mmCIF file of N, CA, C and O in Angstrom:
data_model
loop_
_atom_site.group_PDB
_atom_site.id
_atom_site.type_symbol
_atom_site.label_atom_id
_atom_site.label_comp_id
_atom_site.label_asym_id
_atom_site.label_seq_id
_atom_site.Cartn_x
_atom_site.Cartn_y
_atom_site.Cartn_z
ATOM 1 N N UNK V 1341 -45.220 44.705 46.295
ATOM 2 C CA UNK V 1341 -45.492 45.580 44.741
ATOM 3 C C UNK V 1341 -43.944 44.646 43.368
ATOM 4 O O UNK V 1341 -44.475 45.297 42.578
ATOM 5 N N UNK V 1342 -43.252 44.927 43.931
ATOM 6 C CA UNK V 1342 -42.017 44.423 42.841
ATOM 7 C C UNK V 1342 -42.495 42.754 42.769
ATOM 8 O O UNK V 1342 -42.084 42.220 41.371
ATOM 9 N N UNK V 1343 -42.796 41.931 43.640
ATOM 10 C CA UNK V 1343 -43.068 40.328 43.146
ATOM 11 C C UNK V 1343 -44.109 41.299 41.942
ATOM 12 O O UNK V 1343 -44.284 40.125 41.117
ATOM 13 N N UNK V 1344 -45.191 41.479 41.928
ATOM 14 C CA UNK V 1344 -46.351 41.715 40.931
ATOM 15 C C UNK V 1344 -45.346 42.032 39.905
ATOM 16 O O UNK V 1344 -45.948 42.026 38.358
ATOM 17 N N UNK V 1345 -44.005 43.206 39.680
ATOM 18 C CA UNK V 1345 -43.545 43.759 38.499
ATOM 19 C C UNK V 1345 -42.688 42.648 37.878
ATOM 20 O O UNK V 1345 -43.180 42.553 36.576
ATOM 21 N N UNK V 1346 -42.355 41.533 39.109
ATOM 22 C CA UNK V 1346 -41.115 40.489 38.169
ATOM 23 C C UNK V 1346 -41.971 39.756 37.687
ATOM 24 O O UNK V 1346 -41.780 39.344 36.285
ATOM 25 N N UNK V 1347 -43.016 39.227 38.270
ATOM 26 C CA UNK V 1347 -44.249 38.528 37.121
ATOM 27 C C UNK V 1347 -44.663 38.512 36.146
ATOM 28 O O UNK V 1347 -44.481 38.294 35.149
ATOM 29 N N UNK V 1348 -44.554 40.454 36.699
ATOM 30 C CA UNK V 1348 -45.255 40.683 34.955
ATOM 31 C C UNK V 1348 -44.239 40.771 34.029
ATOM 32 O O UNK V 1348 -44.619 40.466 32.875
ATOM 33 N N UNK V 1349 -42.688 40.876 33.947
ATOM 34 C CA UNK V 1349 -42.015 41.280 32.904
ATOM 35 C C UNK V 1349 -41.801 39.283 32.729
ATOM 36 O O UNK V 1349 -41.998 39.582 31.476
ATOM 37 N N UNK V 1350 -42.275 38.317 33.344
ATOM 38 C CA UNK V 1350 -41.478 37.257 33.310
ATOM 39 C C UNK V 1350 -42.665 37.053 32.014
ATOM 40 O O UNK V 1350 -42.631 36.047 31.300
ATOM 41 N N UNK V 1351 -44.187 37.059 32.917
ATOM 42 C CA UNK V 1351 -45.090 37.179 31.806
ATOM 43 C C UNK V 1351 -45.085 38.220 30.179
ATOM 44 O O UNK V 1351 -45.202 36.884 29.438
ATOM 45 N N UNK V 1352 -44.526 38.658 30.630
ATOM 46 C CA UNK V 1352 -44.932 39.126 29.081
ATOM 47 C C UNK V 1352 -43.750 38.772 28.475
ATOM 48 O O UNK V 1352 -43.687 38.544 26.759
ATOM 49 N N UNK V 1353 -42.473 38.217 28.911
ATOM 50 C CA UNK V 1353 -41.586 37.253 28.084
ATOM 51 C C UNK V 1353 -41.806 36.428 27.876
ATOM 52 O O UNK V 1353 -41.518 35.512 26.935
ATOM 53 N N UNK V 1354 -42.826 35.759 28.863
ATOM 54 C CA UNK V 1354 -43.078 34.050 28.462
ATOM 55 C C UNK V 1354 -44.297 34.339 26.987
ATOM 56 O O UNK V 1354 -44.168 33.707 26.072
ATOM 57 N N UNK V 1355 -44.928 35.738 26.856
ATOM 58 C CA UNK V 1355 -46.286 35.774 26.118
ATOM 59 C C UNK V 1355 -45.241 36.305 24.708
ATOM 60 O O UNK V 1355 -45.834 35.011 23.261
ATOM 61 N N UNK V 1356 -44.537 36.225 24.600
ATOM 62 C CA UNK V 1356 -43.654 36.589 23.420
ATOM 63 C C UNK V 1356 -42.814 35.750 22.910
ATOM 64 O O UNK V 1356 -42.303 35.814 21.721
ATOM 65 N N UNK V 1357 -42.359 34.641 23.914
ATOM 66 C CA UNK V 1357 -41.475 33.174 23.314
ATOM 67 C C UNK V 1357 -42.570 32.634 22.445
ATOM 68 O O UNK V 1357 -42.506 32.496 21.758
ATOM 69 N N UNK V 1358 -44.484 32.330 23.106
ATOM 70 C CA UNK V 1358 -44.557 31.833 23.071
ATOM 71 C C UNK V 1358 -45.215 32.497 20.875
ATOM 72 O O UNK V 1358 -45.347 31.536 20.157
ATOM 73 N N UNK V 1359 -45.465 34.025 21.728
ATOM 74 C CA UNK V 1359 -45.872 33.688 19.983
ATOM 75 C C UNK V 1359 -44.922 34.361 18.384
ATOM 76 O O UNK V 1359 -45.462 33.600 17.834
ATOM 77 N N UNK V 1360 -43.445 33.999 19.067
ATOM 78 C CA UNK V 1360 -42.414 33.901 17.949
ATOM 79 C C UNK V 1360 -42.985 32.384 17.789
ATOM 80 O O UNK V 1360 -42.707 32.092 16.840
ATOM 81 N N UNK V 1361 -43.095 31.321 18.953
ATOM 82 C CA UNK V 1361 -43.023 29.393 18.441
ATOM 83 C C UNK V 1361 -44.585 29.506 17.311
ATOM 84 O O UNK V 1361 -44.079 29.093 16.683
ATOM 85 N N UNK V 1362 -45.432 30.425 17.634
ATOM 86 C CA UNK V 1362 -46.222 30.560 17.001
ATOM 87 C C UNK V 1362 -45.755 31.202 15.470
ATOM 88 O O UNK V 1362 -46.937 30.602 14.642
ATOM 89 N N UNK V 1363 -45.358 31.732 15.528
ATOM 90 C CA UNK V 1363 -45.418 32.131 14.565
ATOM 91 C C UNK V 1363 -44.296 31.639 13.940
ATOM 92 O O UNK V 1363 -44.513 30.985 12.411
ATOM 93 N N UNK V 1364 -43.262 31.122 13.942
ATOM 94 C CA UNK V 1364 -41.964 29.925 13.585
ATOM 95 C C UNK V 1364 -43.602 28.890 12.564
ATOM 96 O O UNK V 1364 -42.560 28.430 11.784
ATOM 97 N N UNK V 1365 -43.623 28.352 13.482
ATOM 98 C CA UNK V 1365 -44.804 27.087 13.741
ATOM 99 C C UNK V 1365 -45.803 27.176 12.485
ATOM 100 O O UNK V 1365 -46.044 26.248 11.532
ATOM 101 N N UNK V 1366 -46.351 28.449 12.266
ATOM 102 C CA UNK V 1366 -47.230 28.788 11.394
ATOM 103 C C UNK V 1366 -47.018 28.931 9.553
ATOM 104 O O UNK V 1366 -47.139 28.274 8.540
ATOM 105 N N UNK V 1367 -44.998 29.770 9.880
ATOM 106 C CA UNK V 1367 -44.640 29.620 8.775
ATOM 107 C C UNK V 1367 -44.150 28.434 8.134
ATOM 108 O O UNK V 1367 -44.471 27.973 7.158
ATOM 109 N N UNK V 1368 -43.528 27.000 9.130
ATOM 110 C CA UNK V 1368 -43.370 26.196 9.072
ATOM 111 C C UNK V 1368 -44.463 25.379 8.558
ATOM 112 O O UNK V 1368 -44.577 24.601 7.027
ATOM 113 N N UNK V 1369 -45.768 25.419 8.693
ATOM 114 C CA UNK V 1369 -46.883 24.972 8.039
ATOM 115 C C UNK V 1369 -47.311 25.538 7.024
ATOM 116 O O UNK V 1369 -47.828 24.541 6.132
ATOM 117 N N UNK V 1370 -47.259 26.705 6.581
ATOM 118 C CA UNK V 1370 -47.591 27.054 4.740
ATOM 119 C C UNK V 1370 -46.056 26.067 4.670
ATOM 120 O O UNK V 1370 -46.814 26.111 3.335
ATOM 121 N N UNK V 1371 -45.431 26.321 4.449
ATOM 122 C CA UNK V 1371 -44.094 25.580 3.975
ATOM 123 C C UNK V 1371 -44.059 24.492 3.409
ATOM 124 O O UNK V 1371 -45.169 23.271 2.300
ATOM 125 N N UNK V 1372 -44.870 23.818 4.380
ATOM 126 C CA UNK V 1372 -45.632 21.446 4.569
ATOM 127 C C UNK V 1372 -46.577 21.912 3.524
ATOM 128 O O UNK V 1372 -46.585 20.561 2.572
ATOM 129 N N UNK V 1373 -47.379 23.011 3.746
ATOM 130 C CA UNK V 1373 -48.501 22.254 2.694
ATOM 131 C C UNK V 1373 -48.483 22.470 1.240
ATOM 132 O O UNK V 1373 -48.809 22.508 0.727
ATOM 133 N N UNK V 1374 -47.040 23.908 1.165
ATOM 134 C CA UNK V 1374 -46.841 24.287 0.255
ATOM 135 C C UNK V 1374 -46.375 23.413 -0.368
ATOM 136 O O UNK V 1374 -46.582 22.717 -1.915
ATOM 137 N N UNK V 1375 -45.157 22.166 0.069
ATOM 138 C CA UNK V 1375 -44.773 21.629 -0.531
ATOM 139 C C UNK V 1375 -45.746 20.022 -1.169
ATOM 140 O O UNK V 1375 -45.067 19.567 -1.989
ATOM 141 N N UNK V 1376 -46.131 19.979 0.308
ATOM 142 C CA UNK V 1376 -47.538 19.244 -0.616
ATOM 143 C C UNK V 1376 -48.217 19.608 -1.687
ATOM 144 O O UNK V 1376 -48.106 18.307 -2.227
ATOM 145 N N UNK V 1377 -48.238 20.072 -1.679
ATOM 146 C CA UNK V 1377 -49.760 20.882 -3.303
ATOM 147 C C UNK V 1377 -48.819 21.095 -4.183
ATOM 148 O O UNK V 1377 -48.789 20.074 -5.149
ATOM 149 N N UNK V 1378 -47.335 21.301 -4.214
ATOM 150 C CA UNK V 1378 -46.538 21.080 -4.824
ATOM 151 C C UNK V 1378 -46.472 19.865 -5.623
ATOM 152 O O UNK V 1378 -46.083 18.979 -6.780
ATOM 153 N N UNK V 1379 -46.294 18.528 -4.999
ATOM 154 C CA UNK V 1379 -45.918 17.104 -4.848
ATOM 155 C C UNK V 1379 -47.292 16.541 -5.270
ATOM 156 O O UNK V 1379 -46.897 15.486 -5.991
ATOM 157 N N UNK V 1380 -48.455 16.563 -4.946
ATOM 158 C CA UNK V 1380 -48.938 16.651 -5.561
ATOM 159 C C UNK V 1380 -49.363 16.546 -7.084
ATOM 160 O O UNK V 1380 -49.620 16.179 -7.568
ATOM 161 N N UNK V 1381 -49.442 17.787 -6.973
ATOM 162 C CA UNK V 1381 -49.136 18.530 -8.715
ATOM 163 C C UNK V 1381 -48.165 17.864 -9.441
ATOM 164 O O UNK V 1381 -48.457 17.185 -11.094
ATOM 165 N N UNK V 1382 -47.434 17.757 -9.284
ATOM 166 C CA UNK V 1382 -46.067 16.464 -9.678
ATOM 167 C C UNK V 1382 -46.627 15.519 -9.733
ATOM 168 O O UNK V 1382 -46.221 14.485 -11.530
ATOM 169 N N UNK V 1383 -46.869 14.362 -9.092
ATOM 170 C CA UNK V 1383 -47.637 13.525 -9.121
ATOM 171 C C UNK V 1383 -48.675 12.925 -10.457
ATOM 172 O O UNK V 1383 -48.800 12.449 -10.803
ATOM 173 N N UNK V 1384 -49.657 14.316 -10.130
ATOM 174 C CA UNK V 1384 -50.403 14.524 -11.006
ATOM 175 C C UNK V 1384 -50.156 14.018 -12.762
ATOM 176 O O UNK V 1384 -50.399 12.965 -13.322
ATOM 177 N N UNK V 1385 -49.487 15.425 -12.672
ATOM 178 C CA UNK V 1385 -48.292 15.690 -14.131
ATOM 179 C C UNK V 1385 -47.452 14.156 -14.356
ATOM 180 O O UNK V 1385 -47.992 13.519 -15.686
ATOM 181 N N UNK V 1386 -47.191 13.209 -14.013
ATOM 182 C CA UNK V 1386 -46.644 12.585 -13.579
ATOM 183 C C UNK V 1386 -47.978 10.956 -14.558
ATOM 184 O O UNK V 1386 -47.185 10.082 -15.097
ATOM 185 N N UNK V 1387 -49.016 11.522 -13.040
ATOM 186 C CA UNK V 1387 -49.470 10.639 -14.006
ATOM 187 C C UNK V 1387 -50.189 10.158 -15.634
ATOM 188 O O UNK V 1387 -50.717 8.841 -16.238
ATOM 189 N N UNK V 1388 -50.719 11.674 -15.196
ATOM 190 C CA UNK V 1388 -51.216 11.895 -16.722
ATOM 191 C C UNK V 1388 -49.906 11.599 -17.726
ATOM 192 O O UNK V 1388 -50.697 11.206 -18.319
ATOM 193 N N UNK V 1389 -48.543 12.021 -17.927
ATOM 194 C CA UNK V 1389 -47.656 11.628 -18.948
ATOM 195 C C UNK V 1389 -47.961 9.964 -19.317
ATOM 196 O O UNK V 1389 -47.586 9.283 -20.150
ATOM 197 N N UNK V 1390 -48.050 8.881 -17.630
ATOM 198 C CA UNK V 1390 -48.043 7.592 -18.276
ATOM 199 C C UNK V 1390 -48.950 6.828 -18.663
ATOM 200 O O UNK V 1390 -49.337 6.363 -19.553
ATOM 201 N N UNK V 1391 -49.909 8.121 -18.292
ATOM 202 C CA UNK V 1391 -51.542 7.452 -18.500
ATOM 203 C C UNK V 1391 -51.534 7.445 -20.097
ATOM 204 O O UNK V 1391 -51.219 6.804 -21.162
ATOM 205 N N UNK V 1392 -51.167 9.757 -21.139
ATOM 206 C CA UNK V 1392 -50.538 9.486 -22.567
ATOM 207 C C UNK V 1392 -49.703 7.858 -22.866
ATOM 208 O O UNK V 1392 -49.963 7.501 -23.953
ATOM 209 N N UNK V 1393 -48.402 7.728 -22.565
ATOM 210 C CA UNK V 1393 -47.522 6.498 -23.194
ATOM 211 C C UNK V 1393 -48.162 5.724 -23.166
ATOM 212 O O UNK V 1393 -48.295 4.695 -24.388
ATOM 213 N N UNK V 1394 -48.961 5.229 -22.097
ATOM 214 C CA UNK V 1394 -49.620 3.524 -21.919
ATOM 215 C C UNK V 1394 -50.498 3.745 -23.201
ATOM 216 O O UNK V 1394 -50.691 2.815 -23.602
ATOM 217 N N UNK V 1395 -51.647 4.961 -22.431
ATOM 218 C CA UNK V 1395 -52.677 4.616 -24.430
ATOM 219 C C UNK V 1395 -51.915 4.484 -25.687
ATOM 220 O O UNK V 1395 -52.283 4.041 -26.818
ATOM 221 N N UNK V 1396 -50.940 5.135 -26.045
ATOM 222 C CA UNK V 1396 -49.792 5.339 -26.868
ATOM 223 C C UNK V 1396 -48.947 3.763 -27.638
ATOM 224 O O UNK V 1396 -49.149 2.683 -28.286
ATOM 225 N N UNK V 1397 -48.712 3.260 -26.176
ATOM 226 C CA UNK V 1397 -48.275 1.933 -26.085
ATOM 227 C C UNK V 1397 -49.581 1.253 -26.439
ATOM 228 O O UNK V 1397 -49.411 -0.377 -27.868
ATOM 229 N N UNK V 1398 -51.078 1.191 -26.214
ATOM 230 C CA UNK V 1398 -51.637 0.102 -26.465
ATOM 231 C C UNK V 1398 -51.865 0.487 -27.935
ATOM 232 O O UNK V 1398 -52.381 -0.838 -28.495
ATOM 233 N N UNK V 1399 -52.105 1.708 -28.169
ATOM 234 C CA UNK V 1399 -53.248 1.767 -29.818
ATOM 235 C C UNK V 1399 -51.574 1.076 -31.280
ATOM 236 O O UNK V 1399 -51.851 0.030 -31.562
ATOM 237 N N UNK V 1400 -50.310 1.121 -30.027
ATOM 238 C CA UNK V 1400 -49.120 0.377 -31.059
ATOM 239 C C UNK V 1400 -49.241 -0.818 -30.948
ATOM 240 O O UNK V 1400 -49.080 -2.041 -32.292
ATOM 241 N N UNK V 1401 -49.539 -1.682 -30.148
ATOM 242 C CA UNK V 1401 -49.760 -2.770 -29.645
ATOM 243 C C UNK V 1401 -51.089 -3.411 -30.688
ATOM 244 O O UNK V 1401 -50.766 -4.251 -31.270
ATOM 245 N N UNK V 1402 -52.405 -2.482 -31.026
ATOM 246 C CA UNK V 1402 -53.126 -3.346 -31.377
ATOM 247 C C UNK V 1402 -52.957 -2.695 -32.994
ATOM 248 O O UNK V 1402 -53.482 -3.680 -33.937
ATOM 249 N N UNK V 1403 -52.498 -1.902 -33.108
ATOM 250 C CA UNK V 1403 -52.483 -1.249 -34.703
ATOM 251 C C UNK V 1403 -50.823 -2.836 -35.436
ATOM 252 O O UNK V 1403 -51.257 -3.116 -36.594
ATOM 253 N N UNK V 1404 -49.716 -3.323 -34.548
ATOM 254 C CA UNK V 1404 -49.654 -4.518 -35.050
ATOM 255 C C UNK V 1404 -49.952 -5.642 -35.052
ATOM 256 O O UNK V 1404 -49.861 -7.494 -35.918
ATOM 257 N N UNK V 1405 -50.878 -6.257 -33.782
ATOM 258 C CA UNK V 1405 -51.975 -6.781 -33.897
ATOM 259 C C UNK V 1405 -52.863 -7.155 -35.091
ATOM 260 O O UNK V 1405 -52.907 -8.776 -35.632
ATOM 261 N N UNK V 1406 -52.863 -5.343 -35.311
ATOM 262 C CA UNK V 1406 -54.022 -5.986 -36.574
ATOM 263 C C UNK V 1406 -53.055 -6.437 -37.497
ATOM 264 O O UNK V 1406 -53.872 -7.199 -38.524
ATOM 265 N N UNK V 1407 -52.069 -6.642 -38.535
ATOM 266 C CA UNK V 1407 -51.304 -5.918 -39.399
ATOM 267 C C UNK V 1407 -50.567 -7.536 -38.944
ATOM 268 O O UNK V 1407 -50.693 -7.728 -40.533
ATOM 269 N N UNK V 1408 -50.518 -8.135 -38.001
ATOM 270 C CA UNK V 1408 -49.809 -9.786 -38.495
ATOM 271 C C UNK V 1408 -51.097 -10.596 -38.448
ATOM 272 O O UNK V 1408 -51.542 -11.058 -38.917
ATOM 273 N N UNK V 1409 -52.667 -10.126 -38.260
ATOM 274 C CA UNK V 1409 -53.492 -10.568 -38.775
ATOM 275 C C UNK V 1409 -53.879 -10.666 -40.064
ATOM 276 O O UNK V 1409 -54.559 -12.359 -40.770
ATOM 277 N N UNK V 1410 -53.758 -9.476 -40.295
ATOM 278 C CA UNK V 1410 -54.001 -9.150 -41.732
ATOM 279 C C UNK V 1410 -53.018 -9.852 -42.720
ATOM 280 O O UNK V 1410 -53.320 -10.974 -43.502
ATOM 281 N N UNK V 1411 -51.557 -9.850 -42.473
ATOM 282 C CA UNK V 1411 -50.496 -10.778 -42.910
ATOM 283 C C UNK V 1411 -51.210 -12.631 -42.532
ATOM 284 O O UNK V 1411 -50.863 -13.116 -43.969
ATOM 285 N N UNK V 1412 -51.781 -12.712 -41.603
ATOM 286 C CA UNK V 1412 -52.138 -14.083 -41.794
ATOM 287 C C UNK V 1412 -53.357 -14.624 -42.689
ATOM 288 O O UNK V 1412 -52.928 -15.715 -43.022
ATOM 289 N N UNK V 1413 -53.773 -13.920 -42.660
ATOM 290 C CA UNK V 1413 -55.175 -13.974 -43.786
ATOM 291 C C UNK V 1413 -54.659 -13.968 -45.376
ATOM 292 O O UNK V 1413 -55.360 -14.563 -45.954
ATOM 293 N N UNK V 1414 -53.851 -13.197 -45.238
ATOM 294 C CA UNK V 1414 -53.193 -12.939 -46.539
ATOM 295 C C UNK V 1414 -52.497 -13.969 -47.123
ATOM 296 O O UNK V 1414 -52.611 -14.915 -48.400
ATOM 297 N N UNK V 1415 -51.345 -14.308 -46.175
ATOM 298 C CA UNK V 1415 -50.460 -15.647 -46.667
ATOM 299 C C UNK V 1415 -50.290 -16.325 -45.268
ATOM 300 O O UNK V 1415 -49.372 -16.655 -44.449
ATOM 301 N N UNK V 1416 -51.618 -17.576 -45.295
ATOM 302 C CA UNK V 1416 -51.395 -18.852 -43.995
ATOM 303 C C UNK V 1416 -50.384 -19.843 -44.750
ATOM 304 O O UNK V 1416 -49.637 -19.535 -45.551
ATOM 305 N N UNK V 1417 -50.016 -19.767 -43.342
ATOM 306 C CA UNK V 1417 -48.967 -21.088 -42.965
ATOM 307 C C UNK V 1417 -49.163 -22.367 -43.977
ATOM 308 O O UNK V 1417 -50.736 -22.202 -44.567
ATOM 309 N N UNK V 1418 -48.134 -22.762 -44.700
ATOM 310 C CA UNK V 1418 -48.366 -23.797 -45.475
ATOM 311 C C UNK V 1418 -49.205 -24.556 -45.219
ATOM 312 O O UNK V 1418 -49.584 -25.922 -45.718
ATOM 313 N N UNK V 1419 -48.695 -25.963 -43.724
ATOM 314 C CA UNK V 1419 -49.056 -26.201 -42.794
ATOM 315 C C UNK V 1419 -51.293 -26.208 -42.762
ATOM 316 O O UNK V 1419 -51.806 -27.028 -42.551
ATOM 317 N N UNK V 1420 -51.278 -24.917 -42.846
ATOM 318 C CA UNK V 1420 -53.407 -25.049 -42.362
ATOM 319 C C UNK V 1420 -53.151 -25.290 -44.071
ATOM 320 O O UNK V 1420 -53.961 -24.903 -44.079
ATOM 321 N N UNK V 1421 -52.719 -24.266 -44.621
ATOM 322 C CA UNK V 1421 -52.986 -24.413 -46.180
ATOM 323 C C UNK V 1421 -53.216 -26.274 -46.555
ATOM 324 O O UNK V 1421 -54.373 -26.761 -46.999
ATOM 325 N N UNK V 1422 -52.791 -26.802 -45.944
ATOM 326 C CA UNK V 1422 -52.621 -28.592 -46.572
ATOM 327 C C UNK V 1422 -53.856 -28.930 -45.836
ATOM 328 O O UNK V 1422 -54.625 -29.562 -46.042
ATOM 329 N N UNK V 1423 -53.877 -28.492 -44.139
ATOM 330 C CA UNK V 1423 -55.086 -28.907 -43.674
ATOM 331 C C UNK V 1423 -56.234 -28.546 -44.114
ATOM 332 O O UNK V 1423 -57.615 -29.233 -44.328
ATOM 333 N N UNK V 1424 -56.557 -27.062 -44.602
ATOM 334 C CA UNK V 1424 -57.603 -26.859 -46.039
ATOM 335 C C UNK V 1424 -57.770 -26.861 -46.789
ATOM 336 O O UNK V 1424 -58.986 -27.567 -47.358
ATOM 337 N N UNK V 1425 -56.992 -27.736 -47.505
ATOM 338 C CA UNK V 1425 -56.779 -28.451 -48.729
ATOM 339 C C UNK V 1425 -57.235 -30.182 -48.621
ATOM 340 O O UNK V 1425 -58.220 -31.048 -49.191
ATOM 341 N N UNK V 1426 -56.626 -31.339 -47.636
ATOM 342 C CA UNK V 1426 -57.277 -32.094 -47.620
ATOM 343 C C UNK V 1426 -56.988 -32.191 -46.064
ATOM 344 O O UNK V 1426 -55.169 -33.032 -45.721
ATOM 345 N N UNK V 1427 -57.872 -32.712 -45.235
ATOM 346 C CA UNK V 1427 -57.621 -33.156 -43.743
ATOM 347 C C UNK V 1427 -56.554 -34.323 -43.920
ATOM 348 O O UNK V 1427 -55.724 -35.069 -42.930
ATOM 349 N N UNK V 1428 -56.982 -35.385 -44.972
ATOM 350 C CA UNK V 1428 -56.736 -37.023 -43.582
ATOM 351 C C UNK V 1428 -55.484 -36.732 -44.801
ATOM 352 O O UNK V 1428 -54.970 -37.774 -44.351
ATOM 353 N N UNK V 1429 -54.905 -36.056 -45.685
ATOM 354 C CA UNK V 1429 -53.688 -35.719 -46.549
ATOM 355 C C UNK V 1429 -52.667 -35.302 -44.989
ATOM 356 O O UNK V 1429 -51.732 -35.697 -45.170
ATOM 357 N N UNK V 1430 -53.025 -34.422 -44.214
ATOM 358 C CA UNK V 1430 -52.305 -33.504 -43.120
ATOM 359 C C UNK V 1430 -52.006 -35.037 -42.040
ATOM 360 O O UNK V 1430 -50.963 -35.145 -41.383
ATOM 361 N N UNK V 1431 -53.247 -35.669 -42.009
ATOM 362 C CA UNK V 1431 -52.915 -36.427 -40.990
ATOM 363 C C UNK V 1431 -51.887 -37.350 -41.138
ATOM 364 O O UNK V 1431 -51.271 -37.635 -40.718
ATOM 365 N N UNK V 1432 -52.041 -37.833 -42.670
ATOM 366 C CA UNK V 1432 -51.220 -39.250 -43.159
ATOM 367 C C UNK V 1432 -50.296 -38.696 -43.115
ATOM 368 O O UNK V 1432 -48.693 -39.199 -42.657
ATOM 369 N N UNK V 1433 -49.523 -37.160 -43.156
ATOM 370 C CA UNK V 1433 -47.653 -36.551 -42.983
ATOM 371 C C UNK V 1433 -48.039 -36.660 -41.425
ATOM 372 O O UNK V 1433 -46.237 -36.730 -41.274
ATOM 373 N N UNK V 1434 -48.845 -35.914 -40.891
ATOM 374 C CA UNK V 1434 -47.527 -36.149 -39.610
ATOM 375 C C UNK V 1434 -47.584 -36.912 -38.931
ATOM 376 O O UNK V 1434 -47.299 -37.452 -38.302
ATOM 377 N N UNK V 1435 -48.667 -38.860 -39.445
ATOM 378 C CA UNK V 1435 -48.304 -39.316 -38.963
ATOM 379 C C UNK V 1435 -47.167 -40.531 -39.791
ATOM 380 O O UNK V 1435 -46.519 -41.419 -38.994
ATOM 381 N N UNK V 1436 -46.468 -39.831 -40.581
ATOM 382 C CA UNK V 1436 -45.331 -40.186 -40.952
ATOM 383 C C UNK V 1436 -45.597 -41.408 -42.231
ATOM 384 O O UNK V 1436 -44.499 -42.014 -43.233
ATOM 385 N N UNK V 1437 -47.132 -40.992 -42.843
ATOM 386 C CA UNK V 1437 -46.950 -41.998 -43.942
ATOM 387 C C UNK V 1437 -47.056 -41.289 -45.220
ATOM 388 O O UNK V 1437 -47.723 -40.039 -45.001
ATOM 389 N N UNK V 1438 -47.218 -41.884 -46.367
ATOM 390 C CA UNK V 1438 -46.455 -41.582 -47.643
ATOM 391 C C UNK V 1438 -48.041 -41.260 -48.239
ATOM 392 O O UNK V 1438 -49.283 -41.886 -48.062
ATOM 393 N N UNK V 1439 -47.911 -39.545 -48.682
ATOM 394 C CA UNK V 1439 -49.348 -39.259 -48.881
ATOM 395 C C UNK V 1439 -49.443 -39.192 -50.756
ATOM 396 O O UNK V 1439 -48.206 -38.944 -51.007
ATOM 397 N N UNK V 1440 -50.283 -39.541 -51.161
ATOM 398 C CA UNK V 1440 -49.871 -39.882 -53.242
ATOM 399 C C UNK V 1440 -50.706 -38.626 -52.866
ATOM 400 O O UNK V 1440 -51.505 -37.611 -52.862
ATOM 401 N N UNK V 1441 -49.569 -37.741 -54.546
ATOM 402 C CA UNK V 1441 -49.810 -36.356 -54.890
ATOM 403 C C UNK V 1441 -49.984 -36.836 -56.334
ATOM 404 O O UNK V 1441 -49.342 -37.518 -56.885
#
């Protein structure tokens, strides 16, 4: 009879240990999932901020490109003007020939 009682006490203690371990593991899992969710939220916010920065930079680059194109059309390079006026004169000038003016 005492062996049954000793075995029952042993099983009750083991049961309590298992419940304690289960509780610990559940708490660790909750902490892990909470950290994972926080990390994902942070990554999403960082990605959104990067996307906004990239869009702003792209807009700035496109505006600068447009200004440069407008400037080129308003004030073409002297060599371009020379080519447009007289292609043969520009060729002669580039070959080192003297161009009558």
